[in-house]
């Protein structure tokens, strides 16, 4: 795919220009036109990436996307946004998120069994795929990789499943972002965080709700310098701690392997360190402006990259039934989250983010919360989402053993 695109994978400046240019347009559109505000800048960014990829203009993989955005931009963005998350203020917010997250995990597991029953004659290594995707759709990539190795799933199956998952994630993210704008869901569920954002109001100067929320604020050169310094230091310290723990904790049995994977997870450590800084240094952090704006912009670059690997052509050629297999699991997770969320009278925002944390992981869930302005939920969903790394491998192993992988 990368060899037949208009922009080659090694043309980093061109890909950077396209990414930054489209993200700028997405934010401008959301804050200028009513239709774009309803659609949201996040969806516009995602659609742009999907179109550019599937029109063979940009590659599905490139150092700019895989190494720079994932490797540097995302880690810098997360601490900037978590600096507002004083754990003493948000502790009460995470209870419902945890419950609906666990319900979603059960939904993922049940749907894996259903998908296996329906498609075991059409999908190679179906039991192994069910195990891998159960771990992935409760935890994340670390669980996916662990289970792929544990059940010795062939490399071609792992690769094809990854391709199917990439396209499905883009479509799924698109749907979740759109749900808060759909009247049916707004009538069926409480949505206090959405109401809080909308309560800002729209005036003549701010043409849309997004423009009102992101109104111009004073920010100094010192603010920018301090924001980046704090974020970079948090990332450096966190990654160093994660590396040390990964080397120190042995892998002599299954329990220690899981413990090693959890405590050496750099995003889990980074979330913990950032929230500790926000909590114990709240007086100093509050004096610095711009962290939310800078972090949100960096997350928009990440939102664009989410849509990049979604090659419809590769799915049609290599993995159509694997796409259906994963789709059944995703739909099952959403049904469990929304049905039980309605029964237990959970907020719409909690349901959406919990499902996202299951299927997409804590990073994409945090990105969604940020794109919607639900800042109070960023810290809690990061914490709840990282729980998936703890339980994902266990759930996946049970499913694999049950189905005979």
Coordinates of C-alpha atoms in Angstrom, one line a residue:
X1 CA 0.0 0.0 0.0
X2 CA 2.7 2.4 0.9
X3 CA 4.6 2.0 -2.4
X4 CA 1.6 3.0 -4.5
X5 CA 0.6 6.2 -2.8
X6 CA 1.0 9.7 -4.1
X7 CA 2.9 10.7 -1.0
X8 CA 5.6 8.2 0.0
X9 CA 6.0 6.9 3.6
X10 CA 9.4 8.5 3.9
X11 CA 8.2 12.0 2.9
X12 CA 7.8 13.2 6.4
X13 CA 7.5 16.9 5.7
X14 CA 4.7 16.3 3.2
X15 CA 2.8 14.0 5.6
X16 CA 3.3 16.5 8.5
X17 CA 2.0 19.3 6.3
X18 CA -1.1 17.3 5.3
X19 CA -1.8 16.2 8.9
X20 CA -1.3 19.7 10.4
X21 CA -3.2 21.3 7.5
X22 CA -6.2 19.1 7.8
X23 CA -6.3 19.3 11.6
X24 CA -6.2 23.1 11.3
X25 CA -9.1 23.0 8.8
X26 CA -11.1 20.6 11.1
X27 CA -10.7 22.9 14.1
X28 CA -11.5 26.0 12.0
X29 CA -14.6 24.4 10.5
X30 CA -15.9 23.2 13.9
X31 CA -15.6 26.8 15.2
X32 CA -16.9 28.6 12.1
X33 CA -19.8 26.6 10.6
X34 CA -22.8 25.2 12.4
X35 CA -22.9 22.0 10.4
X36 CA -19.3 21.3 11.2
X37 CA -19.8 22.0 14.9
X38 CA -22.6 19.4 15.0
X39 CA -20.4 16.9 13.1
X40 CA -17.4 17.9 15.4
X41 CA -13.8 18.6 14.5
X42 CA -12.8 15.1 15.6
X43 CA -15.0 13.4 12.9
X44 CA -13.8 15.9 10.2
X45 CA -10.2 15.0 11.1
X46 CA -11.0 11.3 10.9
X47 CA -12.9 11.5 7.6
X48 CA -10.0 13.4 6.0
X49 CA -7.6 10.6 7.0
X50 CA -9.9 7.9 5.7
X51 CA -10.4 9.6 2.4
X52 CA -6.7 10.4 1.9
X53 CA -5.7 6.8 2.7
X54 CA -8.3 5.1 0.6
X55 CA -7.7 7.4 -2.4
X56 CA -4.0 6.3 -2.2
X57 CA -2.8 9.8 -1.5
X58 CA -1.1 9.0 1.8
X59 CA 0.3 5.6 3.1
X60 CA -1.3 3.6 5.8
X61 CA 2.1 3.4 7.7
X62 CA 4.9 5.9 7.9
X63 CA 7.5 7.1 10.4
X64 CA 5.5 10.3 10.9
X65 CA 2.4 8.4 12.0
X66 CA 3.9 5.4 13.8
X67 CA 7.1 6.9 15.3
X68 CA 6.5 10.6 15.8
X69 CA 2.8 10.9 16.5
X70 CA 2.5 7.7 18.5
X71 CA 6.0 7.9 19.9
X72 CA 6.2 11.6 20.9
X73 CA 3.0 13.6 20.3
X74 CA 0.6 11.3 22.2
X75 CA 2.9 10.9 25.2
X76 CA 3.3 14.7 25.4
X77 CA -0.4 15.4 25.0
X78 CA -1.6 13.2 27.8
X79 CA 0.3 14.8 30.8
X80 CA -0.7 18.3 29.5
X81 CA -4.4 17.3 29.7
X82 CA -4.1 15.4 33.0
X83 CA -2.6 18.4 34.7
X84 CA -6.2 19.5 35.3
X85 CA -7.1 16.2 37.0
X86 CA -6.8 16.7 40.8
X87 CA -7.5 13.1 42.0
X88 CA -9.2 14.6 45.1
X89 CA -11.8 16.3 43.0
X90 CA -12.5 13.5 40.5
X91 CA -12.5 10.4 42.7
X92 CA -16.3 10.3 42.9
X93 CA -16.5 10.6 39.1
X94 CA -14.8 7.2 38.4
X95 CA -17.3 4.9 40.2
X96 CA -19.9 4.6 37.5
X97 CA -17.3 4.5 34.8
X98 CA -15.7 1.4 36.4
X99 CA -19.1 -0.4 36.7
X100 CA -20.0 0.2 33.0
X101 CA -16.5 -0.6 31.9
X102 CA -16.8 -4.0 33.6
X103 CA -20.2 -4.6 32.1
X104 CA -18.7 -3.8 28.7
X105 CA -15.9 -6.3 29.3
X106 CA -18.6 -9.0 29.9
X107 CA -20.3 -7.9 26.7
X108 CA -17.1 -8.2 24.7
X109 CA -16.5 -11.8 26.1
X110 CA -20.1 -13.0 25.3
X111 CA -19.8 -11.5 21.8
X112 CA -16.6 -13.3 21.2
X113 CA -18.3 -16.6 21.9
X114 CA -21.2 -15.6 19.6
X115 CA -18.8 -14.5 16.8
X116 CA -16.9 -17.8 17.1
X117 CA -20.2 -19.8 16.9
X118 CA -21.3 -18.0 13.8
X119 CA -18.0 -17.7 11.9
X120 CA -15.8 -20.6 13.0
X121 CA -16.1 -22.3 9.6
X122 CA -15.2 -19.1 7.7
X123 CA -12.4 -17.5 9.8
X124 CA -9.0 -19.4 10.1
X125 CA -7.9 -19.9 13.7
X126 CA -11.3 -18.6 14.9
X127 CA -10.8 -19.6 18.5
X128 CA -7.4 -17.9 18.7
X129 CA -8.9 -14.7 17.0
X130 CA -11.7 -14.8 19.7
X131 CA -9.0 -15.0 22.4
X132 CA -6.9 -12.2 20.9
X133 CA -9.7 -9.8 20.3
X134 CA -11.3 -10.4 23.7
X135 CA -8.0 -9.3 25.3
X136 CA -7.7 -6.4 22.9
X137 CA -11.3 -5.2 23.2
X138 CA -11.0 -5.2 27.0
X139 CA -7.4 -4.1 27.4
X140 CA -5.3 -3.2 24.4
X141 CA -2.3 -4.0 22.2
X142 CA -0.3 -5.6 25.0
X143 CA -3.1 -8.1 25.7
X144 CA -3.4 -8.7 21.9
X145 CA 0.3 -9.5 21.6
X146 CA 0.4 -11.6 24.8
X147 CA -2.5 -13.8 23.7
X148 CA -1.2 -14.1 20.1
X149 CA 2.0 -15.5 21.5
X150 CA 0.3 -17.6 24.2
X151 CA -1.9 -19.5 21.7
X152 CA 0.7 -19.5 19.0
X153 CA -1.6 -17.9 16.4
X154 CA 0.0 -17.8 12.9
X155 CA 1.5 -14.5 11.8
X156 CA -0.7 -14.2 8.8
X157 CA -3.8 -14.4 10.9
X158 CA -2.5 -11.9 13.4
X159 CA -1.6 -9.5 10.5
X160 CA -5.0 -9.9 8.9
X161 CA -6.8 -9.4 12.2
X162 CA -4.9 -6.2 12.8
X163 CA -5.9 -4.8 9.4
X164 CA -9.6 -5.6 10.1
X165 CA -9.3 -4.0 13.5
X166 CA -7.8 -0.8 12.1
X167 CA -10.7 -0.1 9.8
X168 CA -13.3 -1.1 12.4
X169 CA -11.7 1.2 15.0
X170 CA -12.1 4.2 12.6
X171 CA -15.7 3.4 11.9
X172 CA -16.4 2.8 15.6
X173 CA -14.8 6.0 16.7
X174 CA -16.8 7.9 14.1
X175 CA -20.1 6.4 15.5
X176 CA -19.3 7.1 19.1
X177 CA -18.4 10.7 18.4
X178 CA -21.6 11.2 16.5
X179 CA -23.9 9.7 19.2
X180 CA -24.0 12.7 21.6
X181 CA -25.5 14.7 18.6
X182 CA -28.3 12.3 18.0
X183 CA -31.6 13.2 19.5
X184 CA -32.7 9.7 20.4
X185 CA -29.7 9.2 22.7
X186 CA -30.0 12.7 24.2
X187 CA -33.6 11.9 25.1
X188 CA -32.9 8.5 26.5
X189 CA -29.9 9.3 28.7
X190 CA -28.8 12.0 31.1
X191 CA -25.8 14.0 29.8
X192 CA -24.6 16.5 32.5
X193 CA -21.1 17.0 30.9
X194 CA -22.6 17.7 27.5
X195 CA -25.0 20.2 29.2
X196 CA -22.0 21.8 31.0
X197 CA -20.2 22.4 27.7
X198 CA -23.3 23.7 26.0
X199 CA -24.1 26.0 28.9
X200 CA -21.3 28.2 27.8
X201 CA -23.6 29.7 25.2
X202 CA -23.0 31.1 21.8
X203 CA -22.7 34.8 20.9
X204 CA -22.2 36.8 17.7
X205 CA -18.4 36.6 18.0
X206 CA -18.4 32.9 18.7
X207 CA -20.4 31.5 15.8
X208 CA -20.6 27.9 17.1
X209 CA -20.6 26.1 20.5
X210 CA -17.1 24.9 19.9
X211 CA -15.9 28.5 19.3
X212 CA -17.6 29.6 22.5
X213 CA -15.9 26.8 24.5
X214 CA -12.5 27.4 23.0
X215 CA -12.6 31.2 23.3
X216 CA -9.3 33.0 23.2
X217 CA -7.5 33.1 26.6
X218 CA -4.4 34.9 27.7
X219 CA -1.3 32.7 27.4
X220 CA 2.4 33.8 27.8
X221 CA 5.6 32.5 26.5
X222 CA 6.4 31.4 30.1
X223 CA 3.2 29.3 30.1
X224 CA 4.1 27.5 26.9
X225 CA 7.6 26.8 28.2
X226 CA 6.4 25.5 31.6
X227 CA 3.7 23.4 30.0
X228 CA 6.1 21.6 27.7
X229 CA 8.7 21.3 30.4
X230 CA 6.3 19.7 32.9
X231 CA 4.9 17.3 30.2
X232 CA 8.4 16.3 28.9
X233 CA 9.7 15.6 32.5
X234 CA 6.6 13.5 33.4
X235 CA 7.0 11.5 30.2
X236 CA 10.8 11.0 30.8
X237 CA 10.3 10.0 34.5
X238 CA 7.4 7.7 33.7
X239 CA 9.0 5.9 30.8
X240 CA 12.2 5.4 32.9
X241 CA 10.1 3.9 35.8
X242 CA 8.2 1.7 33.4
X243 CA 11.5 0.4 31.8
X244 CA 13.1 -0.3 35.2
X245 CA 10.0 -2.2 36.4
X246 CA 9.9 -4.1 33.2
X247 CA 13.5 -5.2 33.7
X248 CA 13.2 -5.9 37.5
X249 CA 9.9 -7.9 37.6
X250 CA 10.6 -11.5 36.5
X251 CA 8.5 -13.4 33.9
X252 CA 8.8 -16.9 35.4
X253 CA 5.1 -17.7 35.4
X254 CA 1.8 -16.4 34.0
X255 CA 1.0 -14.2 37.0
X256 CA 4.4 -12.5 36.9
X257 CA 4.1 -12.1 33.1
X258 CA 0.8 -10.2 33.6
X259 CA 2.2 -8.2 36.5
X260 CA 5.3 -7.3 34.4
X261 CA 3.1 -6.2 31.5
X262 CA 0.9 -4.0 33.8
X263 CA 3.6 -2.3 35.8
X264 CA 5.9 -1.8 32.8
X265 CA 3.1 -0.2 30.8
X266 CA 4.4 3.3 30.2
X267 CA 0.9 4.9 29.8
X268 CA -0.3 3.5 33.1
X269 CA 2.8 4.9 34.9
X270 CA 2.5 8.2 33.0
X271 CA -1.2 8.6 34.0
X272 CA -0.3 7.9 37.6
X273 CA 2.6 10.3 37.7
X274 CA 0.7 13.1 35.9
X275 CA -2.3 12.9 38.2
X276 CA 0.1 12.9 41.2
X277 CA 1.6 16.1 39.9
X278 CA -1.8 17.6 39.3
X279 CA -3.0 16.6 42.8
X280 CA -0.1 17.5 45.0
X281 CA 1.1 20.5 42.9
X282 CA -2.4 21.9 42.0
X283 CA -1.6 25.4 43.3
X284 CA 1.4 25.7 41.0
X285 CA -0.2 24.0 38.0
X286 CA -3.2 26.2 38.2
X287 CA -1.0 29.3 37.6
X288 CA 0.0 28.0 34.2
X289 CA -2.3 28.6 31.2
X290 CA -2.5 26.8 27.9
X291 CA -2.1 23.2 28.9
X292 CA -5.6 22.2 27.8
X293 CA -5.3 24.0 24.4
X294 CA -1.9 22.6 23.6
X295 CA -2.8 19.1 24.7
X296 CA -6.0 19.2 22.7
X297 CA -4.3 20.3 19.6
X298 CA -1.8 17.4 19.9
X299 CA -4.7 15.0 20.4
X300 CA -6.3 16.2 17.2
X301 CA -3.2 15.1 15.4
X302 CA -3.6 11.7 17.0
X303 CA -7.3 11.7 15.9
X304 CA -6.2 12.1 12.3
X305 CA -3.7 9.2 12.6
X306 CA -6.5 6.9 14.0
X307 CA -8.1 7.0 10.5
X308 CA -4.9 6.5 8.6
X309 CA -4.5 2.6 8.8
X310 CA -8.1 2.0 7.8
X311 CA -7.6 0.6 4.3
X312 CA -11.0 -0.6 2.8
X313 CA -9.1 -2.2 -0.1
X314 CA -7.0 -4.3 2.2
X315 CA -10.0 -5.5 4.1
X316 CA -11.9 -6.5 1.0
X317 CA -8.9 -8.5 -0.3
X318 CA -7.5 -10.0 2.9
X319 CA -9.9 -10.0 5.8
X320 CA -13.6 -9.5 5.0
X321 CA -14.9 -12.2 7.4
X322 CA -12.4 -11.1 10.1
X323 CA -13.9 -7.7 9.9
X324 CA -17.4 -9.2 10.5
X325 CA -16.0 -11.2 13.4
X326 CA -14.6 -8.1 15.1
X327 CA -17.8 -6.1 14.2
X328 CA -19.9 -8.6 16.1
X329 CA -17.7 -8.2 19.1
X330 CA -17.8 -4.4 19.0
X331 CA -21.6 -4.2 18.5
X332 CA -22.0 -6.7 21.4
X333 CA -19.9 -4.5 23.6
X334 CA -21.9 -1.4 22.7
X335 CA -25.3 -3.1 23.3
X336 CA -24.2 -4.3 26.7
X337 CA -23.0 -0.8 27.6
X338 CA -26.0 1.1 26.4
X339 CA -28.7 -1.3 27.5
X340 CA -27.3 -1.8 31.0
X341 CA -26.3 1.9 31.2
X342 CA -30.0 2.7 30.5
X343 CA -31.2 0.2 33.2
X344 CA -28.8 1.6 35.8
X345 CA -29.4 5.2 34.8
X346 CA -25.8 6.0 33.9
X347 CA -24.9 9.2 32.1
X348 CA -24.5 9.1 28.3
X349 CA -20.9 10.3 28.6
X350 CA -20.0 7.5 31.0
X351 CA -21.4 4.9 28.7
X352 CA -19.7 6.2 25.6
X353 CA -16.3 6.6 27.2
X354 CA -16.5 3.2 29.0
X355 CA -17.2 1.4 25.7
X356 CA -14.4 3.4 24.0
X357 CA -12.0 2.4 26.8
X358 CA -12.9 -1.2 26.3
X359 CA -12.7 -1.3 22.5
X360 CA -10.1 1.4 21.7
X361 CA -8.2 1.6 25.0
X362 CA -7.7 4.5 27.5
X363 CA -5.8 6.7 25.0
X364 CA -8.6 6.9 22.4
X365 CA -11.2 7.2 25.2
X366 CA -9.3 10.2 26.6
X367 CA -9.0 11.7 23.1
X368 CA -12.8 11.5 22.7
X369 CA -13.4 13.1 26.1
X370 CA -11.0 15.9 25.2
X371 CA -12.6 16.4 21.7
X372 CA -16.0 16.8 23.4
X373 CA -14.8 19.1 26.1
X374 CA -15.6 16.5 28.9
X375 CA -12.4 17.5 30.7
X376 CA -13.5 16.2 34.1
X377 CA -13.7 12.6 32.7
X378 CA -10.2 12.5 31.1
X379 CA -8.4 11.4 34.3
X380 CA -11.0 8.9 35.4
X381 CA -11.4 7.2 32.0
X382 CA -7.6 6.9 31.7
X383 CA -7.5 5.2 35.1
X384 CA -10.5 2.9 34.4
X385 CA -9.2 2.1 30.9
X386 CA -5.9 0.9 32.2
X387 CA -7.8 -1.7 34.3
X388 CA -8.3 -3.4 31.0
X389 CA -4.6 -4.1 30.8
X390 CA -5.0 -6.0 34.1
X391 CA -8.1 -8.1 33.2
X392 CA -7.9 -8.4 29.4
X393 CA -5.4 -11.3 29.3
X394 CA -7.3 -13.2 31.8
X395 CA -10.6 -12.9 29.9
X396 CA -8.9 -13.7 26.6
X397 CA -7.2 -16.8 28.1
X398 CA -10.5 -18.1 29.4
X399 CA -12.1 -17.6 26.1
X400 CA -9.2 -19.3 24.2
X401 CA -9.3 -22.3 26.5
X402 CA -13.1 -22.5 26.4
X403 CA -13.2 -22.5 22.6
X404 CA -10.2 -24.8 22.2
X405 CA -7.6 -22.4 20.8

